[in-house]
Coordinates of C-alpha atoms and ligand atoms in Angstrom, one line a residue:
M1 CA 57.5 274.5 8.5
R2 CA 55.9 275.2 11.5
N3 CA 52.3 276.6 11.4
N4 CA 51.9 279.9 13.0
E5 CA 48.3 278.7 14.6
L6 CA 50.4 275.8 16.1
R7 CA 52.8 278.0 17.8
A8 CA 52.0 278.9 21.5
P9 CA 52.9 282.3 22.7
A10 CA 55.5 282.6 25.1
A11 CA 53.0 283.5 27.9
I12 CA 51.4 280.0 27.7
D13 CA 54.5 277.9 27.1
T14 CA 54.0 275.1 29.6
D15 CA 57.4 274.6 29.9
I16 CA 57.6 278.0 31.7
I17 CA 54.6 278.2 33.6
P18 CA 54.0 275.1 35.9
S19 CA 50.5 273.7 35.5
D20 CA 49.1 270.7 37.4
G21 CA 46.3 269.9 35.1
E22 CA 43.4 271.7 36.4
H23 CA 42.6 275.8 35.9
V24 CA 42.5 277.0 39.3
F25 CA 41.9 280.6 38.2
D26 CA 38.7 281.8 36.4
D27 CA 41.0 284.1 34.5
E28 CA 43.3 281.7 33.3
A29 CA 44.9 284.4 30.5
R30 CA 45.7 286.8 33.0
Y31 CA 47.2 284.1 35.4
Q32 CA 49.5 283.1 32.5
E33 CA 50.3 286.9 31.9
V34 CA 51.3 287.4 35.6
M35 CA 53.1 284.3 36.0
L36 CA 55.4 285.3 33.0
R37 CA 56.2 288.6 35.1
Y38 CA 57.2 286.0 37.9
H39 CA 59.4 283.9 35.7
C40 CA 61.0 287.0 34.3
A41 CA 62.1 288.0 38.0
I42 CA 63.5 284.7 38.6
L43 CA 65.7 285.2 35.3
E44 CA 66.7 288.4 36.4
M45 CA 67.3 287.3 39.9
R46 CA 69.4 284.4 38.8
T47 CA 71.6 286.6 36.7
K48 CA 72.4 288.8 39.7
L49 CA 73.3 285.8 41.9
E50 CA 75.4 284.5 38.8
V51 CA 77.2 287.9 38.5
L52 CA 78.0 288.0 42.2
S53 CA 79.3 284.3 42.1
R54 CA 81.5 284.8 38.8
D55 CA 82.8 288.0 40.2
L56 CA 84.1 286.5 43.5
E57 CA 85.3 283.6 42.0
A58 CA 87.4 286.0 39.5
R59 CA 88.7 288.0 42.6
Y60 CA 89.1 285.5 45.1
R61 CA 89.3 282.1 43.6
R62 CA 86.5 281.2 45.9
N63 CA 83.0 280.8 45.1
P64 CA 80.5 281.0 47.7
I65 CA 77.8 279.7 45.5
E66 CA 77.6 276.2 44.8
F67 CA 74.3 275.8 43.3
I68 CA 71.1 278.0 42.6
E69 CA 67.6 276.4 42.0
T70 CA 64.6 278.2 41.2
R71 CA 60.8 277.5 40.9
L72 CA 57.6 279.0 40.2
K73 CA 55.0 277.7 42.6
K74 CA 52.3 275.4 41.1
P75 CA 48.7 276.7 40.9
S76 CA 47.2 274.1 43.4
S77 CA 50.1 275.2 46.0
I78 CA 49.0 278.9 45.4
A79 CA 45.3 278.1 45.9
R80 CA 46.1 276.2 48.9
K81 CA 48.0 278.8 50.9
L82 CA 45.4 281.7 49.6
Q83 CA 42.5 279.3 51.1
R84 CA 44.8 278.9 54.2
F85 CA 45.0 282.6 54.7
G86 CA 41.2 282.6 54.2
L87 CA 41.3 284.3 50.9
E88 CA 39.5 283.9 47.6
V89 CA 41.6 282.2 44.9
T90 CA 42.1 285.2 42.6
V91 CA 45.0 286.6 40.5
D92 CA 44.4 289.7 42.5
N93 CA 45.0 288.1 46.1
M94 CA 48.0 285.9 44.5
I95 CA 49.8 289.0 43.4
S96 CA 48.7 291.3 46.7
R97 CA 49.1 288.4 49.5
L98 CA 51.9 286.1 48.1
S99 CA 55.4 286.7 48.2
D100 CA 57.0 283.6 47.0
I101 CA 55.4 282.7 43.9
A102 CA 58.7 283.1 42.4
G103 CA 61.2 281.5 44.4
L104 CA 65.2 281.0 44.4
R105 CA 67.2 278.7 46.3
V106 CA 70.7 279.4 46.8
L107 CA 73.1 276.7 48.0
C108 CA 76.6 277.6 49.6
A109 CA 79.3 275.6 51.3
Y110 CA 79.6 277.7 54.3
I111 CA 77.4 279.7 57.0
D112 CA 79.4 282.6 56.4
D113 CA 78.8 282.8 52.7
I114 CA 75.0 282.9 53.3
Y115 CA 75.5 286.2 55.2
E116 CA 78.0 287.5 52.6
I117 CA 75.5 286.9 49.5
A118 CA 72.5 288.3 51.4
R119 CA 74.7 291.5 52.2
M120 CA 75.8 291.8 48.7
L121 CA 72.1 291.4 47.6
A122 CA 70.6 294.1 49.7
R123 CA 73.4 296.4 48.7
Q124 CA 71.9 296.3 45.2
Q125 CA 70.2 299.7 44.1
D126 CA 67.4 298.0 42.6
V127 CA 66.8 295.4 45.2
N128 CA 64.1 296.4 47.6
V129 CA 64.6 294.2 50.7
I130 CA 61.2 293.7 51.9
T131 CA 61.3 291.0 54.7
V132 CA 64.1 289.0 56.0
K133 CA 63.8 286.1 58.1
D134 CA 66.7 284.3 59.7
Y135 CA 66.1 280.6 60.9
I136 CA 70.0 280.2 61.1
K137 CA 70.2 282.6 64.1
S138 CA 66.6 281.6 65.0
P139 CA 66.0 278.0 63.9
K140 CA 62.4 276.7 63.9
S141 CA 61.2 274.3 66.6
N142 CA 61.6 271.3 64.2
G143 CA 65.2 272.1 63.3
Y144 CA 64.8 273.9 60.3
R145 CA 67.4 276.3 59.3
S146 CA 67.7 278.6 56.2
Y147 CA 68.0 282.6 55.4
H148 CA 65.0 283.8 54.0
M149 CA 64.9 287.3 52.0
I150 CA 61.5 288.5 50.4
V151 CA 62.9 291.2 47.7
E152 CA 61.2 293.3 45.1
I153 CA 63.1 294.4 41.9
P154 CA 62.1 296.0 38.9
V155 CA 61.4 293.9 35.8
Y156 CA 61.9 295.9 32.3
F157 CA 59.1 294.4 29.7
S158 CA 58.7 295.7 26.3
D159 CA 56.1 298.8 27.6
Q160 CA 56.2 298.9 30.9
V161 CA 58.6 298.3 34.3
L162 CA 56.8 296.3 37.2
P163 CA 58.1 295.7 40.5
V164 CA 58.1 291.9 41.0
R165 CA 58.5 290.1 44.5
C166 CA 60.8 287.0 44.8
E167 CA 61.4 284.8 47.9
I168 CA 65.1 283.9 47.9
Q169 CA 66.2 280.8 50.4
I170 CA 69.9 280.9 51.2
R171 CA 71.3 277.9 53.3
T172 CA 74.2 275.6 53.4
I173 CA 74.3 272.3 51.3
A174 CA 73.9 270.3 54.3
M175 CA 70.9 272.3 55.5
D176 CA 69.5 271.6 52.2
F177 CA 69.9 267.9 52.7
W178 CA 68.1 268.0 55.8
A179 CA 65.1 270.3 54.6
T180 CA 64.7 268.0 51.5
L181 CA 63.6 265.1 53.8
D182 CA 61.8 267.3 56.4
H183 CA 59.6 268.7 53.3
D184 CA 59.0 264.8 52.1
M185 CA 58.2 264.1 55.6
Q186 CA 55.9 267.0 55.8
Y187 CA 53.6 265.5 53.0
K188 CA 53.4 262.3 54.7
K189 CA 49.9 261.3 55.9
Q190 CA 49.1 258.7 58.8
V191 CA 52.9 257.9 59.5
E192 CA 52.9 255.4 62.5
D193 CA 56.0 256.8 64.1
A194 CA 55.8 260.0 63.4
E195 CA 56.8 261.2 66.8
E196 CA 59.9 259.5 66.9
I197 CA 61.0 260.4 63.1
M198 CA 60.5 264.2 64.0
R199 CA 62.7 263.9 67.1
E200 CA 65.6 262.1 65.1
L201 CA 65.2 264.7 62.2
K202 CA 65.6 267.5 64.9
E203 CA 68.7 265.7 66.2
C204 CA 70.0 265.6 62.7
A205 CA 69.4 269.1 62.2
D206 CA 71.4 270.1 65.5
I207 CA 74.2 267.6 64.3
I208 CA 74.4 269.0 60.8
H209 CA 74.3 272.8 62.3
N210 CA 77.2 271.8 64.7
T211 CA 79.1 270.3 61.7
D212 CA 78.7 273.4 59.6
E213 CA 80.1 275.6 62.3
K214 CA 82.9 273.1 62.6
M215 CA 83.6 273.3 59.0
M216 CA 83.5 276.9 58.7
R217 CA 86.3 277.3 61.8
L218 CA 88.6 274.7 60.1
R219 CA 88.3 276.3 56.8
E220 CA 89.3 279.5 58.6
R221 CA 92.4 277.6 60.0
I222 CA 93.5 275.6 57.1
H223 CA 93.4 279.4 55.1
R224 CA 95.4 280.6 57.5
I225 CA 98.2 278.6 56.8
E226 CA 100.8 279.9 54.4
Ligands
0O2_301 P1 56.8 275.2 49.2 O1 56.7 273.8 48.6 O2 58.7 274.9 49.4 O3 57.0 276.3 48.4 P2 54.8 283.2 54.3 O4 55.5 282.8 53.3 O5 55.3 284.7 54.8 O6 53.1 283.5 54.3 P3 55.8 281.0 55.6 O7 55.1 280.3 54.3 O8 55.9 280.5 57.0 O9 54.9 282.3 55.6 O10 57.1 281.7 55.2 P4 58.7 281.0 55.8 O11 58.7 280.7 57.2 O12 59.5 282.1 55.2 O13 58.8 279.7 54.7 C1 58.8 279.8 53.4 C2 59.1 278.5 53.0 O14 60.2 278.2 53.4 C3 58.3 277.2 52.7 O15 57.5 277.5 51.7 C4 59.5 276.1 52.6 O16 59.9 276.2 51.4 C5 60.3 276.5 53.6 N1 60.2 276.2 55.1 C6 59.7 277.0 56.0 N2 59.7 276.1 56.9 C7 60.0 274.8 56.7 C8 60.3 273.8 57.7 O17 60.1 273.6 58.9 N3 60.8 272.4 56.7 C9 61.2 272.7 55.6 N4 61.5 271.7 55.0 N5 61.1 273.7 54.6 C10 60.4 275.1 55.5 P5 56.1 276.5 51.4 O18 55.2 277.4 50.7 O19 55.7 276.0 52.7 O20 56.6 275.4 50.5

């Protein structure tokens, strides 16, 4: 039988709330409590996406969502971002200044699926779209492409309803393939041929985008055939 004293409350379940071994915030208990809100927002948002996916599959026998990945930002990464903004590392600053503590990544096969999913989410009454960054229409100079939405949703707890923000990144599988390698490159220090690698990465980003567009057009042609 389990001893009650050994049973960790849900709010400090390390399987849920990420930790990188050090206490970054003075008020650890409050940090844990707030992180649980973001965790719950991810659960709700993920369910919304899964409902869309099931519904579209049932109606049109086509599923625009291939995968959904979720993550809670690590404390060290939260601290780095707050410091980059010249802010003190506090739970209040984290809540008021960061919108990407709770993150969801939606991977689609085709570019038009990205916009369809984004439109369907934005239409939902309880989804308040705060900002949109369309790095597909306006890619970053390094070639990064993805559709980013910051949304706020109400999360229903036992004693209160709280609005919680999440960042949703929607991209094609091919864009994600590129972004993963680019992300690895960003964390490498002192790479000898960094400029050359970045030039080649940019080249690959453009090839990937052309292929994404071509695949979308081919799919339209194939599906037009009776
Ligand atoms: P991580 O480790 O993925 O969480 P803001 O959040 O509004 O203060 P920011 O950070 O410029 O400003 O927002 P933006 O542009 O929407 O980018 C947020 C996230 O998009 C990043 O999170 C990355 O996940 C991803 N991203 C943006 N630009 C690039 C890029 O050039 N390459 C790759 N691979 N990913 C990118 P974090 O917090 O930087 O990192």
